[in-house]
PDB file of C-alpha atoms in Angstrom:
ATOM      1  CA  UNK S  27      -5.567  35.625  14.087  1.00 72.00           C
ATOM      2  CA  UNK S  28      -3.146  34.553  11.796  1.00 88.00           C
ATOM      3  CA  UNK S  29      -3.630  30.660  11.735  1.00 95.00           C
ATOM      4  CA  UNK S  30      -3.315  28.341   8.231  1.00 96.00           C
ATOM      5  CA  UNK S  31      -5.188  24.982   7.769  1.00 98.00           C
ATOM      6  CA  UNK S  32      -5.133  22.677   4.715  1.00 98.00           C
ATOM      7  CA  UNK S  33      -5.900  18.721   3.957  1.00 98.00           C
ATOM      8  CA  UNK S  34      -5.527  16.356   1.211  1.00 98.00           C
ATOM      9  CA  UNK S  35      -6.985  13.270   0.247  1.00 98.00           C
ATOM     10  CA  UNK S  36      -5.734  10.218  -2.061  1.00 97.00           C
ATOM     11  CA  UNK S  37      -8.957   8.592  -3.610  1.00 97.00           C
ATOM     12  CA  UNK S  38      -7.638   5.202  -4.465  1.00 96.00           C
ATOM     13  CA  UNK S  39      -7.147   5.298  -0.250  1.00 95.00           C
ATOM     14  CA  UNK S  40     -10.903   5.823   0.381  1.00 96.00           C
ATOM     15  CA  UNK S  41     -13.597   3.428  -0.134  1.00 94.00           C
ATOM     16  CA  UNK S  42     -15.328   4.653  -2.934  1.00 91.00           C
ATOM     17  CA  UNK S  43     -18.283   2.204  -2.564  1.00 93.00           C
ATOM     18  CA  UNK S  44     -18.540   3.544   0.923  1.00 95.00           C
ATOM     19  CA  UNK S  45     -18.150   7.146   0.064  1.00 96.00           C
ATOM     20  CA  UNK S  46     -21.619   7.592  -1.905  1.00 95.00           C
ATOM     21  CA  UNK S  47     -23.424   5.894   1.061  1.00 96.00           C
ATOM     22  CA  UNK S  48     -25.780   8.154   2.414  1.00 95.00           C
ATOM     23  CA  UNK S  49     -25.042   6.661   5.983  1.00 94.00           C
ATOM     24  CA  UNK S  50     -21.567   7.294   5.283  1.00 96.00           C
ATOM     25  CA  UNK S  51     -22.339  10.993   3.357  1.00 96.00           C
ATOM     26  CA  UNK S  52     -24.926  12.306   5.839  1.00 95.00           C
ATOM     27  CA  UNK S  53     -22.111  12.358   8.842  1.00 95.00           C
ATOM     28  CA  UNK S  54     -20.034  14.877   6.620  1.00 96.00           C
ATOM     29  CA  UNK S  55     -22.802  16.706   5.035  1.00 95.00           C
ATOM     30  CA  UNK S  56     -25.416  18.812   5.863  1.00 94.00           C
ATOM     31  CA  UNK S  57     -28.571  18.909   3.723  1.00 93.00           C
ATOM     32  CA  UNK S  58     -27.623  21.898   2.310  1.00 92.00           C
ATOM     33  CA  UNK S  59     -24.561  20.757   1.209  1.00 94.00           C
ATOM     34  CA  UNK S  60     -25.781  18.012  -0.185  1.00 93.00           C
ATOM     35  CA  UNK S  61     -28.329  20.461  -2.273  1.00 90.00           C
ATOM     36  CA  UNK S  62     -25.644  22.282  -3.623  1.00 89.00           C
ATOM     37  CA  UNK S  63     -24.353  19.283  -5.304  1.00 89.00           C
ATOM     38  CA  UNK S  64     -27.254  19.866  -7.791  1.00 81.00           C
ATOM     39  CA  UNK S  65     -26.638  22.612  -8.608  1.00 74.00           C
ATOM     40  CA  UNK S  66     -25.403  23.032 -12.283  1.00 58.00           C
ATOM     41  CA  UNK S  67     -21.773  24.677 -12.079  1.00 63.00           C
ATOM     42  CA  UNK S  68     -20.724  21.635 -10.002  1.00 73.00           C
ATOM     43  CA  UNK S  69     -22.092  19.046 -12.824  1.00 75.00           C
ATOM     44  CA  UNK S  70     -18.400  18.095 -13.413  1.00 82.00           C
ATOM     45  CA  UNK S  71     -17.808  16.464  -9.971  1.00 88.00           C
ATOM     46  CA  UNK S  72     -18.898  13.199  -9.445  1.00 92.00           C
ATOM     47  CA  UNK S  73     -20.622  12.568  -5.769  1.00 93.00           C
ATOM     48  CA  UNK S  74     -17.303  10.828  -4.286  1.00 95.00           C
ATOM     49  CA  UNK S  75     -14.969  13.224  -5.454  1.00 95.00           C
ATOM     50  CA  UNK S  76     -18.220  16.157  -3.679  1.00 95.00           C
ATOM     51  CA  UNK S  77     -18.008  14.256  -0.681  1.00 96.00           C
ATOM     52  CA  UNK S  78     -14.292  14.411  -0.094  1.00 97.00           C
ATOM     53  CA  UNK S  79     -14.155  17.758  -1.905  1.00 97.00           C
ATOM     54  CA  UNK S  80     -16.119  19.181   1.236  1.00 97.00           C
ATOM     55  CA  UNK S  81     -14.656  16.837   3.675  1.00 98.00           C
ATOM     56  CA  UNK S  82     -10.986  18.554   2.875  1.00 98.00           C
ATOM     57  CA  UNK S  83     -12.486  22.006   3.269  1.00 98.00           C
ATOM     58  CA  UNK S  84     -13.713  21.266   6.953  1.00 98.00           C
ATOM     59  CA  UNK S  85     -10.626  19.316   8.290  1.00 98.00           C
ATOM     60  CA  UNK S  86      -8.656  22.355   6.731  1.00 98.00           C
ATOM     61  CA  UNK S  87     -10.654  24.941   8.678  1.00 98.00           C
ATOM     62  CA  UNK S  88     -10.639  22.316  11.702  1.00 97.00           C
ATOM     63  CA  UNK S  89      -7.043  22.317  11.528  1.00 97.00           C
ATOM     64  CA  UNK S  90      -6.672  26.258  11.333  1.00 97.00           C
ATOM     65  CA  UNK S  91      -8.829  26.789  14.653  1.00 96.00           C
ATOM     66  CA  UNK S  92      -7.742  23.854  16.026  1.00 94.00           C
ATOM     67  CA  UNK S  93      -4.285  26.604  16.778  1.00 92.00           C
ATOM     68  CA  UNK S  94      -5.767  28.672  19.142  1.00 89.00           C
ATOM     69  CA  UNK S  95      -8.180  26.242  20.186  1.00 92.00           C
ATOM     70  CA  UNK S  96      -6.950  22.978  21.820  1.00 91.00           C
ATOM     71  CA  UNK S  97      -9.543  21.167  22.955  1.00 92.00           C
ATOM     72  CA  UNK S  98     -11.544  21.467  19.772  1.00 94.00           C
ATOM     73  CA  UNK S  99     -13.530  18.780  18.643  1.00 94.00           C
ATOM     74  CA  UNK S 100     -13.730  18.254  14.949  1.00 95.00           C
ATOM     75  CA  UNK S 101     -17.432  17.914  13.942  1.00 94.00           C
ATOM     76  CA  UNK S 102     -17.851  17.799  10.624  1.00 96.00           C
ATOM     77  CA  UNK S 103     -21.369  18.755  10.178  1.00 94.00           C
ATOM     78  CA  UNK S 104     -20.483  21.870  12.292  1.00 95.00           C
ATOM     79  CA  UNK S 105     -18.535  23.874   9.863  1.00 97.00           C
ATOM     80  CA  UNK S 106     -21.698  24.555   6.926  1.00 97.00           C
ATOM     81  CA  UNK S 107     -19.775  25.402   3.130  1.00 96.00           C
ATOM     82  CA  UNK S 108     -22.536  27.844   1.651  1.00 93.00           C
ATOM     83  CA  UNK S 109     -20.958  28.191  -1.508  1.00 90.00           C
ATOM     84  CA  UNK S 110     -19.121  26.793  -4.054  1.00 92.00           C
ATOM     85  CA  UNK S 111     -17.461  28.193  -7.228  1.00 89.00           C
ATOM     86  CA  UNK S 112     -16.103  25.969  -9.856  1.00 86.00           C
ATOM     87  CA  UNK S 113     -13.083  26.423 -12.084  1.00 83.00           C
ATOM     88  CA  UNK S 114     -15.222  25.566 -14.781  1.00 71.00           C
ATOM     89  CA  UNK S 115     -12.985  23.851 -17.141  1.00 68.00           C
ATOM     90  CA  UNK S 116     -14.856  21.213 -18.633  1.00 70.00           C
ATOM     91  CA  UNK S 117     -13.926  18.001 -16.340  1.00 77.00           C
ATOM     92  CA  UNK S 118     -11.339  16.948 -13.802  1.00 86.00           C
ATOM     93  CA  UNK S 119      -8.008  15.513 -14.775  1.00 87.00           C
ATOM     94  CA  UNK S 120      -5.462  13.748 -13.319  1.00 88.00           C
ATOM     95  CA  UNK S 121      -2.775  14.919 -10.779  1.00 91.00           C
ATOM     96  CA  UNK S 122       0.475  15.041 -13.983  1.00 87.00           C
ATOM     97  CA  UNK S 123       2.782  16.801 -11.935  1.00 85.00           C
ATOM     98  CA  UNK S 124       5.490  15.573  -9.241  1.00 92.00           C
ATOM     99  CA  UNK S 125       4.651  17.951  -7.114  1.00 94.00           C
ATOM    100  CA  UNK S 126       2.852  21.578  -7.757  1.00 94.00           C
ATOM    101  CA  UNK S 127       3.243  24.483  -5.485  1.00 94.00           C
ATOM    102  CA  UNK S 128       1.568  28.199  -5.442  1.00 91.00           C
ATOM    103  CA  UNK S 129       3.164  31.011  -7.523  1.00 81.00           C
ATOM    104  CA  UNK S 130       3.341  34.533  -6.044  1.00 64.00           C
ATOM    105  CA  UNK S 131      -0.100  36.166  -6.957  1.00 53.00           C
ATOM    106  CA  UNK S 132      -1.386  33.809  -8.810  1.00 61.00           C
ATOM    107  CA  UNK S 133      -4.666  33.682  -9.962  1.00 55.00           C
ATOM    108  CA  UNK S 134      -6.949  31.277  -8.998  1.00 57.00           C
ATOM    109  CA  UNK S 135      -6.841  29.218 -12.156  1.00 71.00           C
ATOM    110  CA  UNK S 136      -8.552  25.400 -11.417  1.00 83.00           C
ATOM    111  CA  UNK S 137      -9.446  26.233  -8.395  1.00 91.00           C
ATOM    112  CA  UNK S 138     -12.307  25.211  -6.466  1.00 93.00           C
ATOM    113  CA  UNK S 139     -13.294  28.368  -4.042  1.00 93.00           C
ATOM    114  CA  UNK S 140     -15.922  27.633  -1.229  1.00 95.00           C
ATOM    115  CA  UNK S 141     -16.606  30.210   1.820  1.00 97.00           C
ATOM    116  CA  UNK S 142     -17.695  28.603   4.820  1.00 98.00           C
ATOM    117  CA  UNK S 143     -18.748  29.899   8.027  1.00 97.00           C
ATOM    118  CA  UNK S 144     -17.966  28.330  11.351  1.00 97.00           C
ATOM    119  CA  UNK S 145     -19.767  29.397  14.157  1.00 94.00           C
ATOM    120  CA  UNK S 146     -19.143  33.650  14.127  1.00 96.00           C
ATOM    121  CA  UNK S 147     -15.882  33.583  12.205  1.00 96.00           C
ATOM    122  CA  UNK S 148     -16.078  33.587   7.856  1.00 97.00           C
ATOM    123  CA  UNK S 149     -13.178  31.104   6.156  1.00 98.00           C
ATOM    124  CA  UNK S 150     -12.484  31.162   2.246  1.00 97.00           C
ATOM    125  CA  UNK S 151     -10.706  27.323   0.361  1.00 97.00           C
ATOM    126  CA  UNK S 152      -8.998  26.826  -2.827  1.00 95.00           C
ATOM    127  CA  UNK S 153      -8.841  23.211  -3.541  1.00 95.00           C
ATOM    128  CA  UNK S 154      -7.660  21.362  -6.591  1.00 94.00           C
ATOM    129  CA  UNK S 155      -9.511  18.225  -7.461  1.00 94.00           C
ATOM    130  CA  UNK S 156      -7.992  15.447  -9.596  1.00 94.00           C
ATOM    131  CA  UNK S 157      -8.736  12.014 -10.296  1.00 94.00           C
ATOM    132  CA  UNK S 158      -6.723  11.187  -7.491  1.00 96.00           C
ATOM    133  CA  UNK S 159      -6.158  13.604  -4.732  1.00 97.00           C
ATOM    134  CA  UNK S 160      -8.267  16.363  -3.298  1.00 97.00           C
ATOM    135  CA  UNK S 161      -6.184  18.741  -2.032  1.00 97.00           C
ATOM    136  CA  UNK S 162      -7.409  22.083   0.035  1.00 98.00           C
ATOM    137  CA  UNK S 163      -5.688  25.364   1.931  1.00 97.00           C
ATOM    138  CA  UNK S 164      -8.124  27.548   3.756  1.00 98.00           C
ATOM    139  CA  UNK S 165      -8.026  31.335   5.107  1.00 96.00           C
ATOM    140  CA  UNK S 166      -9.583  33.743   6.105  1.00 95.00           C
ATOM    141  CA  UNK S 167      -7.950  36.055   3.617  1.00 94.00           C
ATOM    142  CA  UNK S 168     -10.775  36.023   0.884  1.00 93.00           C
ATOM    143  CA  UNK S 169      -7.476  36.333  -1.825  1.00 91.00           C
ATOM    144  CA  UNK S 170      -5.303  34.560   0.170  1.00 92.00           C
ATOM    145  CA  UNK S 171      -2.641  37.144   0.596  1.00 89.00           C
ATOM    146  CA  UNK S 172       1.388  35.775   1.227  1.00 91.00           C
ATOM    147  CA  UNK S 173      -0.261  32.326   1.630  1.00 93.00           C
ATOM    148  CA  UNK S 174       2.291  29.675   0.114  1.00 95.00           C
ATOM    149  CA  UNK S 175       0.947  25.345  -0.669  1.00 96.00           C
ATOM    150  CA  UNK S 176       2.392  22.744  -2.315  1.00 97.00           C
ATOM    151  CA  UNK S 177       1.382  19.161  -3.036  1.00 97.00           C
ATOM    152  CA  UNK S 178       3.161  16.657  -4.058  1.00 97.00           C
ATOM    153  CA  UNK S 179       2.963  12.673  -4.926  1.00 97.00           C
ATOM    154  CA  UNK S 180       5.688  10.362  -3.331  1.00 97.00           C
ATOM    155  CA  UNK S 181       6.421   6.735  -3.714  1.00 96.00           C
ATOM    156  CA  UNK S 182       6.002   5.447  -0.493  1.00 94.00           C
ATOM    157  CA  UNK S 183       2.486   5.309   0.809  1.00 93.00           C
ATOM    158  CA  UNK S 184       3.938   4.598   4.880  1.00 95.00           C
ATOM    159  CA  UNK S 185       3.518   6.493   7.744  1.00 93.00           C
ATOM    160  CA  UNK S 186       6.835   7.052   8.151  1.00 94.00           C
ATOM    161  CA  UNK S 187       7.532   8.015   4.686  1.00 96.00           C
ATOM    162  CA  UNK S 188       4.921  10.422   4.521  1.00 96.00           C
ATOM    163  CA  UNK S 189       5.721  12.338   7.860  1.00 95.00           C
ATOM    164  CA  UNK S 190       9.194  12.860   6.316  1.00 97.00           C
ATOM    165  CA  UNK S 191       8.820  14.052   2.959  1.00 98.00           C
ATOM    166  CA  UNK S 192       6.144  15.938   3.862  1.00 98.00           C
ATOM    167  CA  UNK S 193       8.240  17.596   6.549  1.00 98.00           C
ATOM    168  CA  UNK S 194      11.291  18.008   3.427  1.00 98.00           C
ATOM    169  CA  UNK S 195       8.689  19.556   1.134  1.00 98.00           C
ATOM    170  CA  UNK S 196       7.941  22.236   3.381  1.00 98.00           C
ATOM    171  CA  UNK S 197      11.351  23.021   4.497  1.00 98.00           C
ATOM    172  CA  UNK S 198      12.645  23.364   0.975  1.00 97.00           C
ATOM    173  CA  UNK S 199      10.193  26.053   0.526  1.00 97.00           C
ATOM    174  CA  UNK S 200      10.499  27.818   3.407  1.00 97.00           C
ATOM    175  CA  UNK S 201      14.513  27.780   3.023  1.00 96.00           C
ATOM    176  CA  UNK S 202      13.692  29.474  -0.391  1.00 94.00           C
ATOM    177  CA  UNK S 203      11.998  32.358   0.761  1.00 94.00           C
ATOM    178  CA  UNK S 204      13.590  32.727   4.465  1.00 94.00           C
ATOM    179  CA  UNK S 205      17.186  32.027   3.869  1.00 88.00           C
ATOM    180  CA  UNK S 206      18.081  36.030   4.544  1.00 87.00           C
ATOM    181  CA  UNK S 207      16.123  35.650   7.534  1.00 88.00           C
ATOM    182  CA  UNK S 208      16.342  32.188   9.424  1.00 92.00           C
ATOM    183  CA  UNK S 209      18.866  29.267   9.485  1.00 92.00           C
ATOM    184  CA  UNK S 210      18.449  25.644  10.761  1.00 95.00           C
ATOM    185  CA  UNK S 211      15.154  25.599   9.914  1.00 97.00           C
ATOM    186  CA  UNK S 212      13.182  22.637  11.546  1.00 97.00           C
ATOM    187  CA  UNK S 213       9.714  21.560  11.577  1.00 97.00           C
ATOM    188  CA  UNK S 214       9.195  20.546  15.479  1.00 96.00           C
ATOM    189  CA  UNK S 215       5.400  20.058  17.115  1.00 93.00           C
ATOM    190  CA  UNK S 216       4.506  21.727  20.071  1.00 89.00           C
ATOM    191  CA  UNK S 217       2.955  20.130  23.400  1.00 84.00           C
ATOM    192  CA  UNK S 218      -0.674  20.288  20.863  1.00 82.00           C
ATOM    193  CA  UNK S 219       0.737  18.003  18.501  1.00 83.00           C
ATOM    194  CA  UNK S 220       0.771  20.486  16.145  1.00 90.00           C
ATOM    195  CA  UNK S 221       3.790  21.775  13.671  1.00 95.00           C
ATOM    196  CA  UNK S 222       5.620  24.357  14.533  1.00 96.00           C
ATOM    197  CA  UNK S 223       8.393  25.870  12.483  1.00 97.00           C
ATOM    198  CA  UNK S 224      12.109  26.697  14.554  1.00 97.00           C
ATOM    199  CA  UNK S 225      15.458  28.302  13.941  1.00 96.00           C
ATOM    200  CA  UNK S 226      17.183  26.131  16.051  1.00 96.00           C
ATOM    201  CA  UNK S 227      15.926  26.003  19.077  1.00 95.00           C
ATOM    202  CA  UNK S 228      13.142  29.176  18.865  1.00 96.00           C
ATOM    203  CA  UNK S 229       9.754  28.465  17.504  1.00 95.00           C
ATOM    204  CA  UNK S 230       9.325  30.979  14.545  1.00 95.00           C
ATOM    205  CA  UNK S 231       5.123  32.810  14.561  1.00 94.00           C
ATOM    206  CA  UNK S 232       5.016  31.429  11.182  1.00 95.00           C
ATOM    207  CA  UNK S 233       1.907  28.560  11.554  1.00 96.00           C
ATOM    208  CA  UNK S 234       2.284  25.653   9.318  1.00 97.00           C
ATOM    209  CA  UNK S 235       0.019  23.348   8.354  1.00 98.00           C
ATOM    210  CA  UNK S 236       0.860  19.835   7.360  1.00 98.00           C
ATOM    211  CA  UNK S 237      -0.974  17.071   5.420  1.00 98.00           C
ATOM    212  CA  UNK S 238      -0.189  13.539   4.188  1.00 97.00           C
ATOM    213  CA  UNK S 239      -2.367  10.424   2.757  1.00 96.00           C
ATOM    214  CA  UNK S 240      -1.247   7.833   0.937  1.00 96.00           C
ATOM    215  CA  UNK S 241       1.236   8.916  -1.735  1.00 97.00           C
ATOM    216  CA  UNK S 242       0.175  12.518  -1.420  1.00 98.00           C
ATOM    217  CA  UNK S 243       1.548  14.945   1.185  1.00 98.00           C
ATOM    218  CA  UNK S 244       0.830  18.989   0.872  1.00 98.00           C
ATOM    219  CA  UNK S 245       1.976  22.079   3.358  1.00 98.00           C
ATOM    220  CA  UNK S 246       0.566  25.300   3.562  1.00 97.00           C
ATOM    221  CA  UNK S 247       2.241  28.582   5.568  1.00 97.00           C
ATOM    222  CA  UNK S 248       1.695  31.875   5.757  1.00 94.00           C
ATOM    223  CA  UNK S 249       4.197  34.888   5.832  1.00 93.00           C
ATOM    224  CA  UNK S 250       3.208  38.077   7.650  1.00 86.00           C
ATOM    225  CA  UNK S 251       3.966  41.257   4.865  1.00 82.00           C
ATOM    226  CA  UNK S 252       7.167  42.408   5.903  1.00 77.00           C
ATOM    227  CA  UNK S 253       8.367  38.721   5.514  1.00 75.00           C
ATOM    228  CA  UNK S 254       6.976  38.351   2.367  1.00 53.00           C
ATOM    229  CA  UNK S 255       8.432  41.433   0.463  1.00 47.00           C
ATOM    230  CA  UNK S 256      12.302  39.664   0.468  1.00 47.00           C
TER     231      UNK S 256
ATOM    232  CA  UNK U   6     -20.368  -5.977  28.164  1.00 80.00           C
ATOM    233  CA  UNK U   7     -17.449  -4.761  30.250  1.00 88.00           C
ATOM    234  CA  UNK U   8     -15.111  -2.304  28.750  1.00 89.00           C
ATOM    235  CA  UNK U   9     -12.354  -4.947  28.467  1.00 90.00           C
ATOM    236  CA  UNK U  10     -14.710  -6.741  26.273  1.00 91.00           C
ATOM    237  CA  UNK U  11     -15.716  -3.438  24.426  1.00 92.00           C
ATOM    238  CA  UNK U  12     -11.729  -2.802  23.902  1.00 92.00           C
ATOM    239  CA  UNK U  13     -11.351  -6.012  22.354  1.00 92.00           C
ATOM    240  CA  UNK U  14     -13.635  -5.790  20.385  1.00 93.00           C
ATOM    241  CA  UNK U  15     -12.317  -1.810  19.383  1.00 95.00           C
ATOM    242  CA  UNK U  16      -9.542  -3.055  18.198  1.00 96.00           C
ATOM    243  CA  UNK U  17     -10.914  -5.462  15.657  1.00 95.00           C
ATOM    244  CA  UNK U  18     -12.865  -2.219  14.126  1.00 96.00           C
ATOM    245  CA  UNK U  19      -9.708  -0.401  14.182  1.00 97.00           C
ATOM    246  CA  UNK U  20      -6.996  -2.967  12.904  1.00 97.00           C
ATOM    247  CA  UNK U  21      -8.139  -2.046   9.308  1.00 96.00           C
ATOM    248  CA  UNK U  22      -7.749   1.717   9.245  1.00 96.00           C
ATOM    249  CA  UNK U  23      -3.825   1.121  10.746  1.00 96.00           C
ATOM    250  CA  UNK U  24      -0.895   0.636   9.434  1.00 93.00           C
ATOM    251  CA  UNK U  25       1.403  -0.482  12.316  1.00 94.00           C
ATOM    252  CA  UNK U  26      -0.824  -3.204  13.832  1.00 94.00           C
ATOM    253  CA  UNK U  27       1.686  -3.792  16.687  1.00 94.00           C
ATOM    254  CA  UNK U  28       0.843  -0.730  18.220  1.00 95.00           C
ATOM    255  CA  UNK U  29      -2.601  -1.901  19.200  1.00 93.00           C
ATOM    256  CA  UNK U  30      -0.837  -3.969  21.700  1.00 92.00           C
ATOM    257  CA  UNK U  31      -0.058  -0.948  23.779  1.00 91.00           C
ATOM    258  CA  UNK U  32      -3.263   0.824  24.343  1.00 93.00           C
ATOM    259  CA  UNK U  33      -4.753   1.384  26.757  1.00 93.00           C
ATOM    260  CA  UNK U  34      -7.663   3.961  27.382  1.00 94.00           C
ATOM    261  CA  UNK U  35      -5.796   7.060  27.332  1.00 96.00           C
ATOM    262  CA  UNK U  36      -4.649   6.556  23.507  1.00 96.00           C
ATOM    263  CA  UNK U  37      -5.081   8.491  21.104  1.00 95.00           C
ATOM    264  CA  UNK U  38      -6.329   7.404  17.871  1.00 96.00           C
ATOM    265  CA  UNK U  39      -5.112   9.909  15.265  1.00 94.00           C
ATOM    266  CA  UNK U  40      -1.495  10.345  17.377  1.00 92.00           C
ATOM    267  CA  UNK U  41      -1.103   7.273  18.666  1.00 94.00           C
ATOM    268  CA  UNK U  42      -2.617   4.473  16.430  1.00 96.00           C
ATOM    269  CA  UNK U  43      -1.828   6.927  13.733  1.00 94.00           C
ATOM    270  CA  UNK U  44      -4.957   6.223  12.251  1.00 96.00           C
ATOM    271  CA  UNK U  45      -6.103   9.330   9.249  1.00 93.00           C
ATOM    272  CA  UNK U  46      -8.251  11.686   9.430  1.00 92.00           C
ATOM    273  CA  UNK U  47     -10.386  10.495   7.074  1.00 92.00           C
ATOM    274  CA  UNK U  48     -11.123   7.386   7.906  1.00 95.00           C
ATOM    275  CA  UNK U  49     -13.151   8.316  10.823  1.00 94.00           C
ATOM    276  CA  UNK U  50     -16.113   8.384   9.457  1.00 95.00           C
ATOM    277  CA  UNK U  51     -15.675   4.727   8.586  1.00 96.00           C
ATOM    278  CA  UNK U  52     -14.202   3.800  12.321  1.00 96.00           C
ATOM    279  CA  UNK U  53     -17.733   4.822  13.212  1.00 96.00           C
ATOM    280  CA  UNK U  54     -19.845   3.696  10.795  1.00 96.00           C
ATOM    281  CA  UNK U  55     -17.777   0.572  11.270  1.00 96.00           C
ATOM    282  CA  UNK U  56     -18.544   0.742  15.236  1.00 96.00           C
ATOM    283  CA  UNK U  57     -22.023   1.312  14.746  1.00 96.00           C
ATOM    284  CA  UNK U  58     -22.418  -1.766  13.024  1.00 95.00           C
ATOM    285  CA  UNK U  59     -20.174  -4.210  15.284  1.00 94.00           C
ATOM    286  CA  UNK U  60     -22.355  -2.802  18.613  1.00 93.00           C
ATOM    287  CA  UNK U  61     -25.592  -2.743  16.689  1.00 94.00           C
ATOM    288  CA  UNK U  62     -25.536   0.777  17.668  1.00 95.00           C
ATOM    289  CA  UNK U  63     -26.412   4.592  15.843  1.00 95.00           C
ATOM    290  CA  UNK U  64     -23.851   7.621  16.673  1.00 96.00           C
ATOM    291  CA  UNK U  65     -25.322  11.105  16.428  1.00 93.00           C
ATOM    292  CA  UNK U  66     -22.772  13.152  15.513  1.00 89.00           C
ATOM    293  CA  UNK U  67     -22.603  15.045  19.007  1.00 91.00           C
ATOM    294  CA  UNK U  68     -21.140  11.858  20.169  1.00 95.00           C
ATOM    295  CA  UNK U  69     -18.823  10.882  17.248  1.00 95.00           C
ATOM    296  CA  UNK U  70     -16.992  14.197  17.538  1.00 95.00           C
ATOM    297  CA  UNK U  71     -16.017  12.969  21.278  1.00 96.00           C
ATOM    298  CA  UNK U  72     -14.030   9.685  19.725  1.00 96.00           C
ATOM    299  CA  UNK U  73     -11.054  10.540  20.262  1.00 95.00           C
ATOM    300  CA  UNK U  74      -9.381   8.626  21.979  1.00 96.00           C
ATOM    301  CA  UNK U  75     -10.166   4.591  22.717  1.00 96.00           C
ATOM    302  CA  UNK U  76     -11.287   5.415  26.668  1.00 96.00           C
ATOM    303  CA  UNK U  77     -14.348   8.112  24.809  1.00 97.00           C
ATOM    304  CA  UNK U  78     -14.971   5.368  22.229  1.00 97.00           C
ATOM    305  CA  UNK U  79     -15.681   3.026  25.360  1.00 96.00           C
ATOM    306  CA  UNK U  80     -17.797   5.814  26.979  1.00 96.00           C
ATOM    307  CA  UNK U  81     -19.725   6.613  24.143  1.00 97.00           C
ATOM    308  CA  UNK U  82     -20.295   2.779  22.789  1.00 96.00           C
ATOM    309  CA  UNK U  83     -21.458   1.661  26.109  1.00 95.00           C
ATOM    310  CA  UNK U  84     -24.068   4.440  26.449  1.00 95.00           C
ATOM    311  CA  UNK U  85     -25.085   4.058  23.227  1.00 95.00           C
ATOM    312  CA  UNK U  86     -25.767   0.354  24.057  1.00 94.00           C
ATOM    313  CA  UNK U  87     -27.373   0.628  27.831  1.00 92.00           C
ATOM    314  CA  UNK U  88     -29.580   3.313  26.067  1.00 90.00           C
ATOM    315  CA  UNK U  89     -30.844   0.664  23.915  1.00 77.00           C
ATOM    316  CA  UNK U  90     -31.439  -1.126  26.903  1.00 69.00           C
TER     317      UNK U  90
END
């Protein structure tokens, strides 16, 4: 299945005290996932960030799957994270960019990587974790081949501003890659409310995922290899 | 507590997580929490916990995953309240 899923969490817009309360995190994390926190490899993460990292991974998997299963419901504890690799960089830093976008064949520096099981399916995630924001992209391809991902901070936290900015952000990247192949690109919605990429009135078979929360926006999309080589 | 009374209380639960409070004026049982009320998914667990406190019930995750619309929220809350009596 060709799909993509991403999520972003603006930590200032979450309730820090509540995030670390068992009543809250037990609705997101299984017992085996709670035990992951105490492994040495992720000791640099606060428990709050750990909870939201796993939330963003699970939400991204749900968005990936929902595209092909419109009736799917989001149940975080049913999406199982069975391992986390830390980037070992000695601490979490600020999101110092106005925007960040992955580059082709970029090694996974600074990225937390998870392996996830949901029913019979296996997923891989990569996440950027900063003081203010956690962003995740998931794929069924461990190397994230042909996968494009971007994160940006914006000035206004209003829903309308987020929605408009994330569409402009992803279209800017898509136009830079697809200008030779397609014209008049825009983002529409299908009947289930999922974003679709249009060229004029024609829907393209290029899955796009959008995420926004407070003053942060993010996208992911995946291209087929023949388009990617342009 | 009838369904209308539950809706009235549910509005108080949802309000803190909505940017445009006026959207609550037009809600009905088909209203989707994320698509129609523009509630961020990161607040869904907050809403479940607040509903548990408001109605003095416990909502298991199998039930929580169904709480996507106002109507399904009322169904689950009613079921949990009735199971206490």
